[in-house]
Short mmCIF file of C-alpha atoms and ligand atoms in Angstrom, two decimals:
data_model
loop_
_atom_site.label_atom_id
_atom_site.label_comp_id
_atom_site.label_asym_id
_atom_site.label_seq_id
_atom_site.Cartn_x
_atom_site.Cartn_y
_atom_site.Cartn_z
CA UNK A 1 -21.15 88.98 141.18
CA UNK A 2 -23.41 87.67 139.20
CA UNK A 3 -21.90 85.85 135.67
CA UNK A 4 -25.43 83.90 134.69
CA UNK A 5 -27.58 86.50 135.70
CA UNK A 6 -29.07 88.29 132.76
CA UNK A 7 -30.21 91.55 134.85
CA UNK A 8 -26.74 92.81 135.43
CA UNK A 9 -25.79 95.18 133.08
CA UNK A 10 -22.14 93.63 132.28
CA UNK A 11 -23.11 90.16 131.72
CA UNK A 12 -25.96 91.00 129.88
CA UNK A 13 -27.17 87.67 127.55
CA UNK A 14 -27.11 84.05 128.26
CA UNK A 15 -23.81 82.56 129.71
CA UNK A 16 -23.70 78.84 130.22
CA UNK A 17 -20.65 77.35 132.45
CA UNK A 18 -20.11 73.63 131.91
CA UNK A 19 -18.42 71.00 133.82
CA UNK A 20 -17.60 67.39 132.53
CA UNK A 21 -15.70 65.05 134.78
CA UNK A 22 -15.96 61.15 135.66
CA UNK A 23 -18.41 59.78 138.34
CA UNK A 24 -18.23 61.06 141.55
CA UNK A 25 -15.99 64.27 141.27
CA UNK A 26 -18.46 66.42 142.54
CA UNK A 27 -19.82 67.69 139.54
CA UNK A 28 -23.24 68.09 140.74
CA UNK A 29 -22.79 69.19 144.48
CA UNK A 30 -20.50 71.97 142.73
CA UNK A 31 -22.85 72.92 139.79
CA UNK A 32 -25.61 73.16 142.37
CA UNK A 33 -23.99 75.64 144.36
CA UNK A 34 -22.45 77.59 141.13
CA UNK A 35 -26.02 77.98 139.82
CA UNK A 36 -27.37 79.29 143.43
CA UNK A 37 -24.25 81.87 144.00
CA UNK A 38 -24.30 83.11 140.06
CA UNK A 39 -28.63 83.03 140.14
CA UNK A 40 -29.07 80.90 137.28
CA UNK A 41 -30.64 77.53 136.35
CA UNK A 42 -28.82 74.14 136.61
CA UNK A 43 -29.10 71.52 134.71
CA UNK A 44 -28.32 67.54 134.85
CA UNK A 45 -27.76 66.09 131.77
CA UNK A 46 -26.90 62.50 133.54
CA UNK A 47 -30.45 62.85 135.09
CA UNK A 48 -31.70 62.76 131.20
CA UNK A 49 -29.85 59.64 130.46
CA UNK A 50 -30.87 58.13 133.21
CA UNK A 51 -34.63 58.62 133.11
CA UNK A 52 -35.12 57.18 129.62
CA UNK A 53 -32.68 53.93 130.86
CA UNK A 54 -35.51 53.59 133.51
CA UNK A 55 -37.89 54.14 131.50
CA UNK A 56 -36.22 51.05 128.73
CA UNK A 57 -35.99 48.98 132.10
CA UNK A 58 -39.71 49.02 132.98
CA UNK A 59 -40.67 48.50 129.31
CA UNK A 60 -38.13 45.49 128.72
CA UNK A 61 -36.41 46.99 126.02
CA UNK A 62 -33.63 45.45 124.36
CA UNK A 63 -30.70 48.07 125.30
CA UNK A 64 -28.60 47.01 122.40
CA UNK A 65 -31.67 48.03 119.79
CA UNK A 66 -30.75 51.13 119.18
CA UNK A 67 -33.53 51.92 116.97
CA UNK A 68 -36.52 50.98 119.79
CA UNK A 69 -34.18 53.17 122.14
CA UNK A 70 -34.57 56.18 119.97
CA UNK A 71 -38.33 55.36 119.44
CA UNK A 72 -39.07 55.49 123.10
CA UNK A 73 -36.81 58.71 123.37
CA UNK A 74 -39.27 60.00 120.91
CA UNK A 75 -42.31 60.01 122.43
CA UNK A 76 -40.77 59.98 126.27
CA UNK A 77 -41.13 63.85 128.16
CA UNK A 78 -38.32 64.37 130.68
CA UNK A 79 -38.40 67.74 132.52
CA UNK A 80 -36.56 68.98 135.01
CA UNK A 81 -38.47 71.12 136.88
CA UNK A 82 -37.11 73.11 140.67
CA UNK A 83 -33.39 74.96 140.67
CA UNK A 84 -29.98 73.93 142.72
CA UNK A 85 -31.89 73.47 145.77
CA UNK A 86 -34.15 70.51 145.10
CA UNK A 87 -34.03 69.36 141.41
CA UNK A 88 -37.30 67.05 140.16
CA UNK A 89 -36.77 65.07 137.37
CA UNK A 90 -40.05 64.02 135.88
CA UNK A 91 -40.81 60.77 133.28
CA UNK A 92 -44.15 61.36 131.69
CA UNK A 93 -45.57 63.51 134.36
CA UNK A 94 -43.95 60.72 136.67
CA UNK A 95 -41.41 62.21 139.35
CA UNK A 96 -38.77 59.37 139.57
CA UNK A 97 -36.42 62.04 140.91
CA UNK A 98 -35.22 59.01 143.25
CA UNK A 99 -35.53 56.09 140.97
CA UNK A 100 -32.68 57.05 138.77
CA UNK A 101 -30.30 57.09 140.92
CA UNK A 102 -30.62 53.45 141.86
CA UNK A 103 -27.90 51.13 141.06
CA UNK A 104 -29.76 48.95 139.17
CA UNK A 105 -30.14 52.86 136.15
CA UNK A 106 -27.19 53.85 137.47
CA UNK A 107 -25.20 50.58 135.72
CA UNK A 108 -27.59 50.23 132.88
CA UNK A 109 -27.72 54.15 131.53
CA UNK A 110 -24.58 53.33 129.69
CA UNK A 111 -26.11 51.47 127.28
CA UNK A 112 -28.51 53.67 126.20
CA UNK A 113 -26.26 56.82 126.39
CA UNK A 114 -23.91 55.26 123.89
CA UNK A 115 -26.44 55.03 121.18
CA UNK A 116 -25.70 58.10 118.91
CA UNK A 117 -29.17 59.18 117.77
CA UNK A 118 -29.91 58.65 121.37
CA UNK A 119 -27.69 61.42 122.12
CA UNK A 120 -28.43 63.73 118.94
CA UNK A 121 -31.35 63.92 120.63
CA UNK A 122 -30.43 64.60 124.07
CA UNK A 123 -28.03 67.21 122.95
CA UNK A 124 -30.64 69.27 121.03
CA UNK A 125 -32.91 69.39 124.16
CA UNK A 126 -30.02 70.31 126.23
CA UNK A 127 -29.14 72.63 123.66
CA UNK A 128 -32.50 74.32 123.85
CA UNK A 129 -32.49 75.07 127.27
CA UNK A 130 -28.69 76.12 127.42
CA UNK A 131 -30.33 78.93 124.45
CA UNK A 132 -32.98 80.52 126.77
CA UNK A 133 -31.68 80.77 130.00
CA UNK A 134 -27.90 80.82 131.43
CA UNK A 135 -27.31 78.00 133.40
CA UNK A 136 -24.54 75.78 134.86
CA UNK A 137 -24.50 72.67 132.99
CA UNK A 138 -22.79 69.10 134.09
CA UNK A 139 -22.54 66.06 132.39
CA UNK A 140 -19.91 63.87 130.08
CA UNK A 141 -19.78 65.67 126.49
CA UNK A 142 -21.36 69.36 127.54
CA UNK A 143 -18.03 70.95 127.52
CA UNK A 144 -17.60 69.21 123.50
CA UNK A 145 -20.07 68.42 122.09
CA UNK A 146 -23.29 70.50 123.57
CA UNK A 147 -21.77 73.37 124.94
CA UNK A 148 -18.17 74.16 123.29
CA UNK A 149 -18.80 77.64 123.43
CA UNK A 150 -19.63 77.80 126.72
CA UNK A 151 -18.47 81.36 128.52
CA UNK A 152 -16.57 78.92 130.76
CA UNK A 153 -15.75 75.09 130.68
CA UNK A 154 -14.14 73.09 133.88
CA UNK A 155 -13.37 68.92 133.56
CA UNK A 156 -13.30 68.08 137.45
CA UNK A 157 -11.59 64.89 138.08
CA UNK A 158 -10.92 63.09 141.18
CA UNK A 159 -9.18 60.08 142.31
CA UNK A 160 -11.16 56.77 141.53
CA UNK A 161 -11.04 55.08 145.30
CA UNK A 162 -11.90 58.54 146.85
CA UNK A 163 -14.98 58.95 143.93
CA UNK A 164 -16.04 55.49 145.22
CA UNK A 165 -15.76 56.49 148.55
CA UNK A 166 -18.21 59.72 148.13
CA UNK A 167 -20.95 57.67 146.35
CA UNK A 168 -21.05 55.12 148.88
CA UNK A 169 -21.52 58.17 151.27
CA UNK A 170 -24.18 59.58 149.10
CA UNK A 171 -26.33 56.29 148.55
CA UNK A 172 -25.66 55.37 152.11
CA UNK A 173 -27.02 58.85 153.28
CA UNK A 174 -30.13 57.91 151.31
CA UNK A 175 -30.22 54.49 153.27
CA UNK A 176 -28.74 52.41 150.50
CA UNK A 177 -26.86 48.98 151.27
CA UNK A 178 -23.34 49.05 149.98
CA UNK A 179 -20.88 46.81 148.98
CA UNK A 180 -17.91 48.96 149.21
CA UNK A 181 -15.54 46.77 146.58
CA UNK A 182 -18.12 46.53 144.55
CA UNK A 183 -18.96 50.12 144.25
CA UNK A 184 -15.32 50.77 143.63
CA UNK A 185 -15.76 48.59 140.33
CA UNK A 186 -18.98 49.44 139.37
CA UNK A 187 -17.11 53.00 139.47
CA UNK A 188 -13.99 51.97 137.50
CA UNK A 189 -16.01 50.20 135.26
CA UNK A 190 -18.20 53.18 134.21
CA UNK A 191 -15.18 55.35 134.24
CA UNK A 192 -13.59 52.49 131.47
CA UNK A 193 -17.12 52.68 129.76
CA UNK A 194 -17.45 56.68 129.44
CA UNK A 195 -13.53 57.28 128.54
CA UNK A 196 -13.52 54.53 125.58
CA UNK A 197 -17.29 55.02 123.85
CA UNK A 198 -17.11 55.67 120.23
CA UNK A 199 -19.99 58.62 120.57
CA UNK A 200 -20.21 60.79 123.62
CA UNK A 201 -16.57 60.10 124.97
CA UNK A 202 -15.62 61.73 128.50
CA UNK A 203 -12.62 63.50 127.48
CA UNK A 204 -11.09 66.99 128.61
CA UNK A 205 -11.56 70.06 126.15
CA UNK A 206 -8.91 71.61 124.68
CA UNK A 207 -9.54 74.86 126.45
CA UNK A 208 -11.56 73.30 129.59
CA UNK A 209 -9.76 74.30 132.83
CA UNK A 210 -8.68 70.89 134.91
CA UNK A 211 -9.60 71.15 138.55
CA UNK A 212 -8.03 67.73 140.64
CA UNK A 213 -11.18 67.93 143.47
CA UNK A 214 -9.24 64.90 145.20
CA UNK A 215 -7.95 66.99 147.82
CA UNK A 216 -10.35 69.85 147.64
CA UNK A 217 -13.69 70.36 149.63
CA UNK A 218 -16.29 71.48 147.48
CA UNK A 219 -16.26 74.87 148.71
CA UNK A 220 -12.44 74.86 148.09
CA UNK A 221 -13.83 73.72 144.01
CA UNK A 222 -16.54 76.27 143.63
CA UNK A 223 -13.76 78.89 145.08
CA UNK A 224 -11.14 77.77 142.26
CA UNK A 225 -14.19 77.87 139.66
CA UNK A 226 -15.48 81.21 140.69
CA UNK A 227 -12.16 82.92 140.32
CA UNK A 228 -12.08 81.42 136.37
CA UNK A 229 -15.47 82.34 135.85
CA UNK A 230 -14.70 85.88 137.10
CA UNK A 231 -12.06 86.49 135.04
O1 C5P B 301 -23.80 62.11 135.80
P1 C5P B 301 -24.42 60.78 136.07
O2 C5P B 301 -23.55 59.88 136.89
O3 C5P B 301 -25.79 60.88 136.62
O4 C5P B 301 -24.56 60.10 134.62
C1 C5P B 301 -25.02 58.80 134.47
C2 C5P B 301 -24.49 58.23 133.17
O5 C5P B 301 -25.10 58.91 132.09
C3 C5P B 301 -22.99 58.35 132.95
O6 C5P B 301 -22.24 57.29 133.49
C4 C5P B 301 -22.87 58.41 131.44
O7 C5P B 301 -22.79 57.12 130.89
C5 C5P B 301 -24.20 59.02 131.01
N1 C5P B 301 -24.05 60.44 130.64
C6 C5P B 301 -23.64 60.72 129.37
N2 C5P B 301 -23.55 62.02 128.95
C7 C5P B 301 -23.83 63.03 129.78
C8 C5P B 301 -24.23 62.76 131.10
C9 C5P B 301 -24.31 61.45 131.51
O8 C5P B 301 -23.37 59.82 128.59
N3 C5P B 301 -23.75 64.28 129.32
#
């Protein structure tokens, strides 16, 4: 079975699946191995967000000035270059594939991802690569606002305290102090943040299917999404 793969005769064309959730749910451990089992591309739309917010950092840009924030989007390249197996996120020709996931972008990209024209466009460079190749998509809004006529759409949600818990696993794995309560805040606080933004909201789509990962390995996810996806 192959849904995103454009060679097999029934699923000829491009097919984009996309999965919006809060922090932590898995989105990307389950996109990754979506993309690998139905051969297409994958692509991290947090990754996009996060790479200009570094890029603001270094430059000392005020992150309420929206219109210097939409300059610098303008003449900043961020490509996204490998597959599932070992994405590269590149700033300028920089690979900061690691840098963005520090805490320090991690509780900053907010502010630049709730700047509207910021994410007009964000959305039409998404958009552009969900229109030449099929790919598994995850983010906050690409199930309603970039993609809402994607072939499939999941919102994956978890519990908050085990979300925390799986990020401090993550960053610790990548030798990473943490403070445990304080992840579990920073985590409720972005979840707060995402949910209530005027532009950009994390919200479920109408006709997105709701998958609780809380008790769920992510096998047992990309198992519940496969059988939607084949259907
Ligand atoms: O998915 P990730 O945790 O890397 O996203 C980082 C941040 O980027 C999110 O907390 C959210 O504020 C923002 N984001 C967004 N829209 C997306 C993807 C991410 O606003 N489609």
């Amino acid at each position: 079975m192959a849904c995103c793969n454009s060679n097999t005769r029934r699923d000829e064309g491009i097919r984009v699946i996309a999965i919006d959730g809060p922090a932590g749910a898995g989105k990307s451990t389950v996109a990754k191995r979506l993309a690998s089992i139905l051969q297409c591309a994958y692509l991290d739309t947090g990754a996009m967000y996060r790479a200009l917010t570094l890029k603001a950092l270094r430059q000392g840009i005020n992150l309420d000035d929206e219109d210097k924030l939409v300059e610098l989007a303008n003449k900043t390249s961020i490509d996204l270059e490998g597959d599932f197996e070992k994405l590269k996120v590149f700033l300028d020709g920089e690979d900061v594939s690691e840098e963005i996931r520090t805490l320090n972008v991690t509780n900053h990209t907010f502010y630049v991802a709730r700047a509207p024209r910021v994410r007009e466009i964000m959305v039409r460079w998404q958009r552009s690569v969900g229109s030449k190749k099929s790919v598994v998509v995850e983010g906050r809004d690409v199930t309603t606002v970039v993609f809402p006529n994607a072939y499939r759409k999941f919102y994956l949600d978890g519990n908050v305290e085990e979300r925390a818990k799986r990020r401090i696993k993550e960053l610790e794995a990548k030798g990473q102090m943490v403070d445990a309560a304080q992840l579990l805040k920073d985590v409720q606080e972005r979840d707060e943040k995402d949910l209530t933004r005027k532009y950009g909201a994390l919200k479920k789509a109408d006709d997105a299917i709701y998958i609780d990962s809380t008790p769920l390995t992510a096998e047992q996810v990309v198992e519940e999404m496969l059988k939607h996806i084949k259907n």
